[in-house]
Amino acid sequence: MRTDLAIRPGRVDVLGVGISAISLDGAVAEITRWIDNGEHHYVCVTNVHTVIECQHDEELRRIHNESGLTTPDGMPIVWCAKRAGADGVTRVYGPDLMQALSKSLAQYGSSVFLYGTTARTLELLTARLISDFPGLRIVGTYAPPFRPLTPVEDADVVRMINDSGADVVWVGLGAVKQEYWMAEHIDVLHAHALIGVGAAFDFHAGVVKQAPLWMQRHGLEWFYRLCREPRRLWRRYLRTNPAFVLGVLRRPPRFVAVVRSGTSSEPKGVTGAVSG
């Protein structure tokens, strides 16, 4: 049954970014509803780093606030949501969302396209998903070059994805590149959901090791990654983590109005980035 006026999840304003007040199960249910109803949306999986990037990039903030879902990827985002009164929120971590939704898609014979990373990683990821979720239809993969596509190449990619008939496109380009890609392509792709999950491709393919569960649950995944890649990540965490803490102390998260599908996708009450 088509439900054009179904109530979409409310959002929590975290420094001007509208985080969907949702759980992992709720995110899976919402995305499968899009497929059932023939809707077309994209999903931003958002952590502290991305929220801070949105403070300096108005277009990126707009992309997050006009998404079908902007999920709480990191535990600090979950804590912010709970502080704002959204008690049912749980972490909707990219790798977990990929597993949970793949299980649901496999049960209904839905199809997916994998876009991003490298050809070798896509090969390993495809094998892993098929093994873990029999019935999941992977109808195409594409590893784009590490440069901007030409207009002709981009048109070819759009044609390839649309011809595949994919219901869902998993996008593994990394933040914030994948958010821009999804926003630029949502109106030309036929898939019902474009979902940016970044490193989930590498994790599930087995080419990058995830943090232990206890570190993930206590919001320490950033520390695990820092220990593994200190030269690449120390500047990021030195800049983003203190800025995030100071930002939410100055401007506490708050729950904003729900949005009905079929209306403006801008969450009512979400305002601009914190200044300073």
Short mmCIF file of C-alpha atoms in Angstrom, two decimals:
data_model
loop_
_atom_site.label_atom_id
_atom_site.label_comp_id
_atom_site.label_asym_id
_atom_site.label_seq_id
_atom_site.Cartn_x
_atom_site.Cartn_y
_atom_site.Cartn_z
CA MET A 1 0.00 0.00 0.00
CA ARG A 2 1.47 3.37 -1.01
CA THR A 3 1.88 5.79 1.92
CA ASP A 4 2.82 9.15 0.42
CA LEU A 5 1.94 11.00 3.60
CA ALA A 6 3.73 8.66 6.01
CA ILE A 7 5.43 10.50 8.84
CA ARG A 8 9.17 10.53 8.33
CA PRO A 9 11.44 10.42 11.39
CA GLY A 10 11.94 13.66 13.28
CA ARG A 11 15.39 15.19 13.49
CA VAL A 12 17.77 16.46 16.13
CA ASP A 13 19.55 19.72 15.34
CA VAL A 14 23.23 19.08 16.06
CA LEU A 15 25.12 22.28 15.21
CA GLY A 16 22.75 22.96 12.32
CA VAL A 17 22.79 19.41 10.95
CA GLY A 18 19.44 17.59 11.11
CA ILE A 19 20.24 14.11 12.45
CA SER A 20 17.39 11.62 11.97
CA ALA A 21 15.96 10.43 15.28
CA ILE A 22 16.03 6.78 14.32
CA SER A 23 17.34 3.33 15.23
CA LEU A 24 19.06 0.80 13.00
CA ASP A 25 15.85 -1.20 12.62
CA GLY A 26 13.94 2.00 11.93
CA ALA A 27 16.38 3.01 9.20
CA VAL A 28 16.01 -0.38 7.49
CA ALA A 29 12.20 -0.09 7.70
CA GLU A 30 12.24 3.45 6.28
CA ILE A 31 14.46 2.55 3.32
CA THR A 32 12.43 -0.53 2.47
CA ARG A 33 9.32 1.68 2.60
CA TRP A 34 10.89 3.91 -0.07
CA ILE A 35 11.34 0.87 -2.29
CA ASP A 36 7.77 -0.29 -1.70
CA ASN A 37 6.36 3.16 -2.43
CA GLY A 38 8.56 4.02 -5.39
CA GLU A 39 10.23 6.93 -3.60
CA HIS A 40 13.76 8.22 -4.31
CA HIS A 41 16.05 9.50 -1.54
CA TYR A 42 19.64 9.44 -0.40
CA VAL A 43 21.07 8.58 3.01
CA CYS A 44 23.92 10.40 4.75
CA VAL A 45 25.67 8.37 7.47
CA THR A 46 27.04 11.10 9.70
CA ASN A 47 29.67 11.34 12.42
CA VAL A 48 31.46 14.10 14.35
CA HIS A 49 33.90 14.77 11.53
CA THR A 50 31.12 15.32 8.99
CA VAL A 51 29.14 17.58 11.34
CA ILE A 52 32.22 19.77 11.78
CA GLU A 53 32.78 19.82 8.01
CA CYS A 54 29.21 21.11 7.68
CA GLN A 55 30.16 24.11 9.86
CA HIS A 56 32.41 25.38 7.09
CA ASP A 57 30.48 24.17 4.06
CA GLU A 58 26.94 25.49 3.66
CA GLU A 59 26.24 23.31 0.63
CA LEU A 60 27.29 20.17 2.50
CA ARG A 61 24.99 21.14 5.39
CA ARG A 62 22.13 21.64 2.94
CA ILE A 63 22.78 18.20 1.45
CA HIS A 64 22.53 16.61 4.89
CA ASN A 65 19.37 18.49 5.78
CA GLU A 66 17.62 17.58 2.53
CA SER A 67 18.42 13.87 2.71
CA GLY A 68 15.85 11.14 3.14
CA LEU A 69 17.79 10.14 6.26
CA THR A 70 20.87 11.54 7.99
CA THR A 71 21.73 8.79 10.42
CA PRO A 72 23.76 8.98 13.66
CA ASP A 73 26.90 7.10 12.65
CA GLY A 74 29.00 7.83 15.76
CA MET A 75 28.21 7.43 19.45
CA PRO A 76 28.74 11.15 20.22
CA ILE A 77 25.93 11.90 17.74
CA VAL A 78 23.72 9.33 19.48
CA TRP A 79 24.48 10.93 22.85
CA CYS A 80 23.52 14.33 21.43
CA ALA A 81 20.21 12.92 20.18
CA LYS A 82 19.41 11.38 23.55
CA ARG A 83 20.32 14.63 25.29
CA ALA A 84 17.73 16.33 23.07
CA GLY A 85 15.07 13.85 24.21
CA ALA A 86 15.16 11.37 21.32
CA ASP A 87 15.37 8.30 23.55
CA GLY A 88 14.78 5.69 20.84
CA VAL A 89 17.83 6.67 18.81
CA THR A 90 20.58 4.08 18.35
CA ARG A 91 23.78 4.17 16.38
CA VAL A 92 23.18 3.63 12.66
CA TYR A 93 26.74 2.81 11.71
CA GLY A 94 27.47 2.48 7.99
CA PRO A 95 28.81 -1.12 8.11
CA ASP A 96 25.91 -2.20 10.36
CA LEU A 97 23.35 -0.55 8.07
CA MET A 98 24.88 -2.30 5.08
CA GLN A 99 24.54 -5.69 6.78
CA ALA A 100 21.06 -5.15 8.21
CA LEU A 101 19.59 -3.75 5.00
CA SER A 102 21.29 -6.39 2.85
CA LYS A 103 19.61 -9.08 4.94
CA SER A 104 16.21 -7.46 4.36
CA LEU A 105 16.85 -6.89 0.64
CA ALA A 106 17.91 -10.51 0.19
CA GLN A 107 14.64 -11.73 1.68
CA TYR A 108 12.63 -9.78 -0.89
CA GLY A 109 14.96 -10.33 -3.85
CA SER A 110 15.80 -6.64 -4.18
CA SER A 111 18.81 -5.57 -6.23
CA VAL A 112 21.85 -3.45 -5.37
CA PHE A 113 24.67 -1.69 -7.19
CA LEU A 114 28.08 -1.09 -5.59
CA TYR A 115 29.77 2.20 -6.53
CA GLY A 116 33.17 3.27 -5.25
CA THR A 117 36.56 2.11 -3.90
CA THR A 118 38.74 -0.18 -6.09
CA ALA A 119 38.00 -3.06 -8.44
CA ARG A 120 39.73 -5.54 -6.11
CA THR A 121 37.78 -4.36 -3.07
CA LEU A 122 34.53 -4.56 -5.02
CA GLU A 123 35.37 -8.12 -6.02
CA LEU A 124 35.98 -9.13 -2.40
CA LEU A 125 32.93 -7.23 -1.17
CA THR A 126 30.65 -8.83 -3.75
CA ALA A 127 31.82 -12.29 -2.74
CA ARG A 128 31.28 -11.51 0.93
CA LEU A 129 27.77 -10.11 0.48
CA ILE A 130 26.67 -13.02 -1.72
CA SER A 131 28.05 -15.46 0.84
CA ASP A 132 26.45 -13.75 3.83
CA PHE A 133 23.11 -12.93 2.19
CA PRO A 134 21.96 -15.59 -0.30
CA GLY A 135 19.24 -14.10 -2.45
CA LEU A 136 20.78 -10.64 -2.55
CA ARG A 137 21.03 -9.57 -6.18
CA ILE A 138 24.15 -7.56 -6.95
CA VAL A 139 23.39 -6.27 -10.42
CA GLY A 140 26.49 -4.19 -11.01
CA THR A 141 29.67 -2.68 -9.61
CA TYR A 142 31.87 0.21 -10.65
CA ALA A 143 35.17 1.53 -9.26
CA PRO A 144 35.52 5.12 -10.51
CA PRO A 145 38.96 6.56 -11.27
CA PHE A 146 40.65 8.67 -8.60
CA ARG A 147 39.82 11.89 -10.43
CA PRO A 148 36.65 13.74 -11.40
CA LEU A 149 34.67 12.02 -14.14
CA THR A 150 34.21 13.80 -17.43
CA PRO A 151 30.59 14.63 -18.39
CA VAL A 152 30.65 11.76 -20.90
CA GLU A 153 31.99 9.31 -18.30
CA ASP A 154 29.43 10.44 -15.76
CA ALA A 155 26.60 9.99 -18.27
CA ASP A 156 27.88 6.48 -18.97
CA VAL A 157 27.87 5.68 -15.24
CA VAL A 158 24.30 6.96 -14.86
CA ARG A 159 23.23 4.83 -17.82
CA MET A 160 25.02 1.78 -16.40
CA ILE A 161 23.34 2.09 -13.00
CA ASN A 162 19.90 2.76 -14.45
CA ASP A 163 20.19 -0.12 -16.93
CA SER A 164 21.07 -2.45 -14.05
CA GLY A 165 17.65 -1.86 -12.47
CA ALA A 166 19.18 -1.51 -9.00
CA ASP A 167 16.81 -0.69 -6.15
CA VAL A 168 19.66 0.51 -3.92
CA VAL A 169 23.05 2.02 -4.77
CA TRP A 170 25.68 1.64 -2.07
CA VAL A 171 28.20 4.47 -2.39
CA GLY A 172 31.69 4.04 -0.99
CA LEU A 173 33.53 7.22 -1.94
CA GLY A 174 34.23 8.46 1.58
CA ALA A 175 33.01 11.64 3.22
CA VAL A 176 32.34 14.21 1.93
CA LYS A 177 32.76 13.17 -1.67
CA GLN A 178 29.96 10.60 -1.47
CA GLU A 179 27.45 13.10 -0.08
CA TYR A 180 28.08 15.47 -2.99
CA TRP A 181 27.85 12.58 -5.47
CA MET A 182 24.51 11.40 -4.10
CA ALA A 183 22.99 14.88 -4.08
CA GLU A 184 24.15 15.48 -7.65
CA HIS A 185 22.74 12.16 -8.93
CA ILE A 186 19.52 11.61 -6.96
CA ASP A 187 17.41 13.20 -9.71
CA VAL A 188 18.93 11.22 -12.59
CA LEU A 189 19.22 7.76 -11.06
CA HIS A 190 16.21 5.43 -10.90
CA ALA A 191 17.28 3.63 -7.72
CA HIS A 192 15.07 4.21 -4.70
CA ALA A 193 17.95 4.74 -2.27
CA LEU A 194 21.50 6.02 -2.60
CA ILE A 195 23.37 5.23 0.61
CA GLY A 196 26.82 6.62 1.40
CA VAL A 197 28.63 4.21 3.70
CA GLY A 198 32.28 5.15 3.16
CA ALA A 199 34.68 2.68 4.74
CA ALA A 200 32.01 -0.03 5.04
CA PHE A 201 33.17 -1.31 1.64
CA ASP A 202 36.71 -1.82 2.95
CA PHE A 203 35.55 -3.29 6.28
CA HIS A 204 33.23 -5.90 4.77
CA ALA A 205 35.72 -6.73 2.01
CA GLY A 206 38.26 -7.50 4.74
CA VAL A 207 40.90 -5.03 3.52
CA VAL A 208 40.63 -2.74 6.59
CA LYS A 209 40.18 -3.89 10.18
CA GLN A 210 37.36 -2.47 12.30
CA ALA A 211 37.71 -1.29 15.87
CA PRO A 212 36.67 -3.82 18.57
CA LEU A 213 33.00 -3.67 19.50
CA TRP A 214 33.70 -2.39 23.01
CA MET A 215 35.54 0.62 21.55
CA GLN A 216 32.72 1.27 19.09
CA ARG A 217 30.11 1.17 21.87
CA HIS A 218 32.05 3.62 24.05
CA GLY A 219 32.69 6.17 21.30
CA LEU A 220 36.39 5.31 21.01
CA GLU A 221 36.52 4.21 17.39
CA TRP A 222 38.26 7.47 16.51
CA PHE A 223 41.06 6.58 18.96
CA TYR A 224 41.47 3.14 17.39
CA ARG A 225 41.75 4.68 13.93
CA LEU A 226 44.16 7.32 15.20
CA CYS A 227 46.44 4.64 16.64
CA ARG A 228 46.45 2.81 13.33
CA GLU A 229 46.94 5.87 11.12
CA PRO A 230 48.41 8.62 13.32
CA ARG A 231 50.18 10.55 10.57
CA ARG A 232 47.04 10.84 8.46
CA LEU A 233 44.45 11.42 11.17
CA TRP A 234 45.99 13.35 14.06
CA ARG A 235 45.26 16.78 12.56
CA ARG A 236 41.65 15.81 11.82
CA TYR A 237 40.88 14.66 15.34
CA LEU A 238 42.81 17.50 16.97
CA ARG A 239 40.62 19.91 15.02
CA THR A 240 37.23 18.20 14.98
CA ASN A 241 36.81 16.61 18.40
CA PRO A 242 37.42 19.74 20.54
CA ALA A 243 35.41 21.86 18.09
CA PHE A 244 32.46 19.47 18.38
CA VAL A 245 32.52 19.37 22.18
CA LEU A 246 32.75 23.15 22.47
CA GLY A 247 30.06 23.58 19.84
CA VAL A 248 27.44 21.41 21.55
CA LEU A 249 28.22 23.02 24.92
CA ARG A 250 27.53 26.44 23.43
CA ARG A 251 24.57 25.27 21.37
CA PRO A 252 22.91 22.19 22.89
CA PRO A 253 21.20 19.74 20.50
CA ARG A 254 17.44 20.08 20.21
CA PHE A 255 14.64 18.02 18.75
CA VAL A 256 12.89 19.57 15.74
CA ALA A 257 9.61 18.90 13.99
CA VAL A 258 8.87 15.73 12.04
CA VAL A 259 8.45 15.93 8.28
CA ARG A 260 5.82 14.15 6.21
CA SER A 261 6.97 12.54 2.99
CA GLY A 262 5.83 14.49 -0.03
CA THR A 263 6.53 17.84 1.69
CA SER A 264 9.71 19.89 1.75
CA SER A 265 12.64 17.73 2.84
CA GLU A 266 14.15 20.55 4.90
CA PRO A 267 13.58 19.62 8.57
CA LYS A 268 11.55 22.39 10.15
CA GLY A 269 13.49 24.19 12.83
CA VAL A 270 17.02 23.18 11.74
CA THR A 271 19.09 26.32 11.46
CA GLY A 272 22.54 27.25 10.22
CA ALA A 273 25.96 26.26 11.48
CA VAL A 274 27.31 27.45 14.79
CA SER A 275 29.41 30.57 14.37
CA GLY A 276 32.92 31.11 15.58
#
